[in-house]
Short mmCIF file of C-alpha atoms and ligand atoms in Angstrom, two decimals:
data_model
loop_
_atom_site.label_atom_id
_atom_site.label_comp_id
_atom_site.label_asym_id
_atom_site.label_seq_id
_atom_site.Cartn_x
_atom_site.Cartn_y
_atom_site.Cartn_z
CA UNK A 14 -58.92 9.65 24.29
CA UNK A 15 -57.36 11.70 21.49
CA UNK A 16 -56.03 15.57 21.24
CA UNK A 17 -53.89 16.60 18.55
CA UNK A 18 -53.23 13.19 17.92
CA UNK A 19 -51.59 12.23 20.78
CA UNK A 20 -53.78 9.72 22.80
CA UNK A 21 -52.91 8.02 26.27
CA UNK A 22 -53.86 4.53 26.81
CA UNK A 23 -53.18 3.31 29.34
CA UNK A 24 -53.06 6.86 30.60
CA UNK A 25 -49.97 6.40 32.47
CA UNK A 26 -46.53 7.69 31.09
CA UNK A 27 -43.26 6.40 32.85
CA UNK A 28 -41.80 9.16 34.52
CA UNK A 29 -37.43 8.28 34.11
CA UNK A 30 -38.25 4.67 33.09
CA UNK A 31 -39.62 2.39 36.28
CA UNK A 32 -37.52 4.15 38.91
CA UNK A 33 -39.44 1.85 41.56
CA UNK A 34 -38.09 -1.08 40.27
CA UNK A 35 -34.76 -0.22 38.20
CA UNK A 36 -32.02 2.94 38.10
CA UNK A 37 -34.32 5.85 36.70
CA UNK A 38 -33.21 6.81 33.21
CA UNK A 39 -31.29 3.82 32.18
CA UNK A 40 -32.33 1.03 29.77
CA UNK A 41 -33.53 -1.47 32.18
CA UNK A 42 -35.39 0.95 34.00
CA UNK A 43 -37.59 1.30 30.31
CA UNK A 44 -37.53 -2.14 29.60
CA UNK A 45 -39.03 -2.68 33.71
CA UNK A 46 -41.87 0.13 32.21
CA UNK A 47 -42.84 -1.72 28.84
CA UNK A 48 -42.48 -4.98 30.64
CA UNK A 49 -45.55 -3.06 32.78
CA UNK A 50 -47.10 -2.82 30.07
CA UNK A 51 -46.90 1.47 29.17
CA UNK A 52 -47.26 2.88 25.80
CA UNK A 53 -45.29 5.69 27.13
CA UNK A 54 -41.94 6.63 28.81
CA UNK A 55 -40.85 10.12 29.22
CA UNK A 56 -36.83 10.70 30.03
CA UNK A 57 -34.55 14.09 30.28
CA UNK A 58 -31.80 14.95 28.50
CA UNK A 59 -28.41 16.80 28.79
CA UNK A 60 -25.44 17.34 26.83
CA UNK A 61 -21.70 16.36 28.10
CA UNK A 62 -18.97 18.62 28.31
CA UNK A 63 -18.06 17.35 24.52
CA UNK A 64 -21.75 17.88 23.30
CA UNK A 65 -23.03 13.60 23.58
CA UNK A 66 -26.83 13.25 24.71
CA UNK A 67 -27.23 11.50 27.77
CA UNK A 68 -30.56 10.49 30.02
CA UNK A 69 -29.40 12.40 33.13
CA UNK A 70 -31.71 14.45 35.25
CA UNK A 71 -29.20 16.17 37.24
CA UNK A 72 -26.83 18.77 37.09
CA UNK A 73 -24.35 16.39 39.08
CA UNK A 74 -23.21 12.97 38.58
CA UNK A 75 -23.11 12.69 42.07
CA UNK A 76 -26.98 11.12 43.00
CA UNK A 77 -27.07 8.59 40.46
CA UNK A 78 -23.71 7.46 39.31
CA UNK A 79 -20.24 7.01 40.94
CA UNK A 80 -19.00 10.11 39.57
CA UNK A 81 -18.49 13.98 41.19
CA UNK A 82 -19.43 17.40 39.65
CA UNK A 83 -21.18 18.94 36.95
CA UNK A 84 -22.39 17.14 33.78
CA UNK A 85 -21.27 19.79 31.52
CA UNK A 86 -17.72 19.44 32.53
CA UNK A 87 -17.47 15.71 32.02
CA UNK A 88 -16.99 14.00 28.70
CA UNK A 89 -18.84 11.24 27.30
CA UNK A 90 -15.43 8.63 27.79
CA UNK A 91 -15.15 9.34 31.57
CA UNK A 92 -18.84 9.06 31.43
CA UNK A 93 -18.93 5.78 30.41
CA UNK A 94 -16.18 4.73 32.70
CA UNK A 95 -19.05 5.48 35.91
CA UNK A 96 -21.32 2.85 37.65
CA UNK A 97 -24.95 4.14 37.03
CA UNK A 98 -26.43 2.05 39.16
CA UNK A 99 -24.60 0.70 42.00
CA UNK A 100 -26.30 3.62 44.08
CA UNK A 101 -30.15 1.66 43.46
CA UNK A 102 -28.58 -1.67 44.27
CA UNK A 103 -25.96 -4.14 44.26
CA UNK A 104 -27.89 -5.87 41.66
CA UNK A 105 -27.21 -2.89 39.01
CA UNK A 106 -23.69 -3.04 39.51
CA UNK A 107 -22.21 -2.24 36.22
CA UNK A 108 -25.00 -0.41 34.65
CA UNK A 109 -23.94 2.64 32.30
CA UNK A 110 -24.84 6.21 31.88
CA UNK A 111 -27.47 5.87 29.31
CA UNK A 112 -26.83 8.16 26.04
CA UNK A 113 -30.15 9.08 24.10
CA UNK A 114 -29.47 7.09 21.01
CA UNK A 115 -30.58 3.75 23.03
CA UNK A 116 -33.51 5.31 24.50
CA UNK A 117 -34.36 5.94 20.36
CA UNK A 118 -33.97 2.77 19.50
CA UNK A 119 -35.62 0.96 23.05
CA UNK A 120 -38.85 3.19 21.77
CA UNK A 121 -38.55 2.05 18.17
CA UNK A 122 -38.48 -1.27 18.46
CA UNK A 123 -40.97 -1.63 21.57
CA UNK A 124 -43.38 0.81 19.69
CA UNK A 125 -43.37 2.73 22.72
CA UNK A 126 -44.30 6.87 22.61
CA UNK A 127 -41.75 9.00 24.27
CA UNK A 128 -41.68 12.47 25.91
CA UNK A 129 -38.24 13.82 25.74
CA UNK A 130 -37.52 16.24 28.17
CA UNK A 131 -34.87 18.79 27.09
CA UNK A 132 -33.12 19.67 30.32
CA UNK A 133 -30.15 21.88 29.47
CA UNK A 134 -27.30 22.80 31.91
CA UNK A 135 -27.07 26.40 32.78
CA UNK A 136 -25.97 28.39 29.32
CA UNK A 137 -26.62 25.00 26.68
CA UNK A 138 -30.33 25.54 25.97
CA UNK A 139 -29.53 26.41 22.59
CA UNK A 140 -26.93 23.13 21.82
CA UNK A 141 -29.49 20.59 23.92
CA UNK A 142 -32.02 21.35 21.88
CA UNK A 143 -30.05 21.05 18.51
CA UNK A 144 -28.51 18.07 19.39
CA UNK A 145 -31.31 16.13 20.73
CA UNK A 146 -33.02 16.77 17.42
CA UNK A 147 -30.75 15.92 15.63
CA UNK A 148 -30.10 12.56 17.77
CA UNK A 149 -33.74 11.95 17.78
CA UNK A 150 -34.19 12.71 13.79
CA UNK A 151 -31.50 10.16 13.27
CA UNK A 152 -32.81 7.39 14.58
CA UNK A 153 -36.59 7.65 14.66
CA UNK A 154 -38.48 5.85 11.96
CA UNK A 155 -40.79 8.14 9.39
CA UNK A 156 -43.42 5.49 9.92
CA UNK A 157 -44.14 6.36 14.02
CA UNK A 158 -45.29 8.86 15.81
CA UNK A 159 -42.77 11.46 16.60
CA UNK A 160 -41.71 11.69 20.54
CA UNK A 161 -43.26 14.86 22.37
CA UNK A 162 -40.43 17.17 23.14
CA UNK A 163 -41.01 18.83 26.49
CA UNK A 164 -39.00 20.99 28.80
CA UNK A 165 -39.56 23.91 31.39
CA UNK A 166 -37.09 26.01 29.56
CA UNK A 167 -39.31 27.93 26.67
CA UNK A 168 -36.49 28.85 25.02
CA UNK A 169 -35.92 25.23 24.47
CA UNK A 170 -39.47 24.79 23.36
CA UNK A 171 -39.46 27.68 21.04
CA UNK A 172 -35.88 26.68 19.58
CA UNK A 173 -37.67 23.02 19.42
CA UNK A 174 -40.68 24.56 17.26
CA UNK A 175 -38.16 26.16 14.93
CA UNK A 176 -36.19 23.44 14.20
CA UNK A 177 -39.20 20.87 13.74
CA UNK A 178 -42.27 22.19 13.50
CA UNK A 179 -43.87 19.05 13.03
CA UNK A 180 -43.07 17.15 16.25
CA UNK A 181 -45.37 18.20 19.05
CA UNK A 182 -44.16 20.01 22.29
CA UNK A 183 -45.18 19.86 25.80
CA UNK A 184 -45.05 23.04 28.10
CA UNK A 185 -43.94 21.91 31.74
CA UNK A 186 -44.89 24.14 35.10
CA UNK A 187 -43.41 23.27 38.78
CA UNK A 188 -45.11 26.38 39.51
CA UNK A 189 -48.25 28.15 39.23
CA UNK A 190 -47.57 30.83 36.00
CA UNK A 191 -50.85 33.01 35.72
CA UNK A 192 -49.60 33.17 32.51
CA UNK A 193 -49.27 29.73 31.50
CA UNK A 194 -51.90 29.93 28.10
CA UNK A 195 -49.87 32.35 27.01
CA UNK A 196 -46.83 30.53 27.62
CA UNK A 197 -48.37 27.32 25.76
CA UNK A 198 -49.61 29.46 22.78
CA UNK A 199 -45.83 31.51 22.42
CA UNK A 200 -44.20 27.60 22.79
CA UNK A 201 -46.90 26.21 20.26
CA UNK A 202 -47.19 23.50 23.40
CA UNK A 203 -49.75 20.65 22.50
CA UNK A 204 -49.41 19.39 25.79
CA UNK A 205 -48.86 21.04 29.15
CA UNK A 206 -47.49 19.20 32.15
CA UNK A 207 -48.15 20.44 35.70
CA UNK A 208 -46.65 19.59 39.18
CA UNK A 209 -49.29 17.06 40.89
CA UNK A 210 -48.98 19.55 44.02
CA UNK A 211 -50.22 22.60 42.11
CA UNK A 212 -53.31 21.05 40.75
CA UNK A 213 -55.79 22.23 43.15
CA UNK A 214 -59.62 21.33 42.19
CA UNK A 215 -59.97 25.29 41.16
CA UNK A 216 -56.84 25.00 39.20
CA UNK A 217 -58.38 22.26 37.19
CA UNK A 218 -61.71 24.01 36.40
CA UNK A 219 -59.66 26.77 35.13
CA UNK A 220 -57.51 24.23 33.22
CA UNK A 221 -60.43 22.53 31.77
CA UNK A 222 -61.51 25.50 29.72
CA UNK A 223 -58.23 24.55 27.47
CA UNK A 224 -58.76 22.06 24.84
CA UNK A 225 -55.05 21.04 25.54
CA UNK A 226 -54.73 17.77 27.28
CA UNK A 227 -53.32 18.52 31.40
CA UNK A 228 -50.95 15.94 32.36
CA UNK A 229 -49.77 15.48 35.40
CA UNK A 230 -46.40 14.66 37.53
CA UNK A 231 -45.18 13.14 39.56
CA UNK A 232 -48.70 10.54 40.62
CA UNK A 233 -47.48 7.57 42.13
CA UNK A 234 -50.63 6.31 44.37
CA UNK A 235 -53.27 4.99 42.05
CA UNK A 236 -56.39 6.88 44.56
CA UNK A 237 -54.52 10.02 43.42
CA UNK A 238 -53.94 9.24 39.86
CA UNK A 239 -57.69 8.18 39.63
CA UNK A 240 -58.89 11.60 41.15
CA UNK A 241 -56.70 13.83 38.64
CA UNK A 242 -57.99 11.67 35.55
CA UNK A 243 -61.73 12.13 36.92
CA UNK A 244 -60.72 16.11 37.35
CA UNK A 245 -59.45 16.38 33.63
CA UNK A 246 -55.81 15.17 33.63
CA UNK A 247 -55.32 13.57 30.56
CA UNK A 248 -52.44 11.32 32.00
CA UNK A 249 -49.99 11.08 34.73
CA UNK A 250 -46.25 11.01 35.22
CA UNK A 251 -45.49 8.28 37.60
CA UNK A 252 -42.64 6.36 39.16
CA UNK A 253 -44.52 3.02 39.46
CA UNK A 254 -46.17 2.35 36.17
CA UNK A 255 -46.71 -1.54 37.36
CA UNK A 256 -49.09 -0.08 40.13
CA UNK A 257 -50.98 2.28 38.21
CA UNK A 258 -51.69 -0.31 35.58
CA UNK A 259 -52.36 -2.57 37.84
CA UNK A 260 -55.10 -0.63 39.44
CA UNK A 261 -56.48 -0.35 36.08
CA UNK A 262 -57.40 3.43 35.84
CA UNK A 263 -59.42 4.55 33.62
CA UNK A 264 -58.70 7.30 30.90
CA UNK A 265 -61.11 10.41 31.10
CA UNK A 266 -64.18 10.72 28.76
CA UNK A 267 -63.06 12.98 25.75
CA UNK A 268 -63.62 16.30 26.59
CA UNK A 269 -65.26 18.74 23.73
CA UNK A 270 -63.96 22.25 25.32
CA UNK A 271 -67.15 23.88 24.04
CA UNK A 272 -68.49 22.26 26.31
CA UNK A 273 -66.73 22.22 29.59
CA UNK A 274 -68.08 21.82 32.97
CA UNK A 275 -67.48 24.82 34.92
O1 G3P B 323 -41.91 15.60 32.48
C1 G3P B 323 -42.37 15.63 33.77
C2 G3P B 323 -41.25 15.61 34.77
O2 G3P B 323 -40.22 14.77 34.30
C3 G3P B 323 -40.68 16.96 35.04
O3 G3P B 323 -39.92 17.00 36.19
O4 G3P B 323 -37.81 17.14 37.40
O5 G3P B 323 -38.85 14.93 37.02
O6 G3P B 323 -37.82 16.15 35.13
P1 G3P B 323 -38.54 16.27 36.44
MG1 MG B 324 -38.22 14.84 33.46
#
């Protein structure tokens, strides 16, 4: 299916890589997802303390690398220094912070789509935004399809819009905001992402009156994934691309909003 030319086959998008199979967020954790067989990856970004873009969904090192404290107060050289994946497994041992130039390239050269979430520490909206851009300018090819930038943070969306106009933008919600069309039109959103736990069956009639495509996050069992897609999810967020794919789901029936079921 097809909305603002952004279409979802297989409808599945690889929430922080394959996190059910590698470290989420790092390089072999997207190669494990296209290896699966995705045509899309989604990953978040935040800046160091001396302003490099890194794939860390945090605000500490402390989950997912061998490091302590904040993000924003550690530079891209003790970054590097850290084990990012040790804490998955023995078998990652030795795997680095991943900075967003590689995730550029991975998506390049595997002709994969990606959603970029912009996930600024406290006080950086501005800078993550202006930097990921940049990052993402630098090293994505004229000739494909631009990577969706998404983020909570409107600011960040509306800074986003500003600065290119021309890549599309996806509005996220972990809550229910009664004012979310609003939200999407102020953001210029072509996408809005929802929290799998808000989308009750009322929710998505009311969401199906928007010709936006819903995704949702974070779908891991394929019965669940299969009801959201037959409700009006475009696509879903998951940890465990291999089994959604596996199960074979299929994408919804193009929707023409005039004519919505109610
Ligand atoms: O983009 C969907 C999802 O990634 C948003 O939540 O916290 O996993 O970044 P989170
Ligand atoms: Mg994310």
């Amino acid at each position: 299916m097809a909305a603002n030319n952004i279409t979802f086959l297989p409808p599945v998008i690889a929430h922080r890589g394959m996190p059910k199979a590698a470290p989420e967020n790092t390089l072999e954790s997207f190669i494990a997802a296209r290896d699966a067989g995705v045509k899309w990856i989604e990953t978040d970004v935040k800046l160091t303390s001396d302003g490099v873009p890194v794939l860390m969904h945090d605000e500490l090192l402390d989950r997912t690398t061998s490091g302590h404290g904040p993000i924003a107060d550690t530079t891209w050289t003790q970054m590097q220094s850290l084990d990012a994946g040790r804490w998955f497994s023995p078998s990652f041992s030795g795997t680095r912070v991943t900075p967003l130039s590689k995730v550029l390239t991975f998506c390049a050269e595997s002709d994969i789509r990606l959603f970029l979430e912009i996930k600024p520490s406290p006080g950086r909206t501005q800078a993550t935004v202006m930097v990921a851009l940049i990052e993402a300018a630098k090293f994505w090819p004229e000739s494909i399809a631009p990577p969706v930038i998404s983020s909570f943070d409107r600011d960040a969306l509306i800074i986003a819009a500003q600065l290119r106009p021309d890549w599309p933008r996806s509005l996220l919600m972990d809550e229910w905001n009664k004012d979310w069309i609003d939200a999407a039109l102020l953001t210029q959103a072509s996408v809005v992402a929802i929290k799998d736990s808000l989308l009750t069956d009322d929710r998505l009639k009311t969401l199906r009156k928007t010709p936006l495509p819903i995704l949702a996050y974070t779908v891991n069992a394929p019965e669940r994934a299969s009801e959201l897609l037959s409700g009006g999810v475009t696509a879903v967020f998951t940890d465990d691309a291999q089994a959604l794919i596996e199960a074979g789901l299929e994408p919804p029936l193009p929707v023409d909003p005039g004519q919505k079921q109610e």
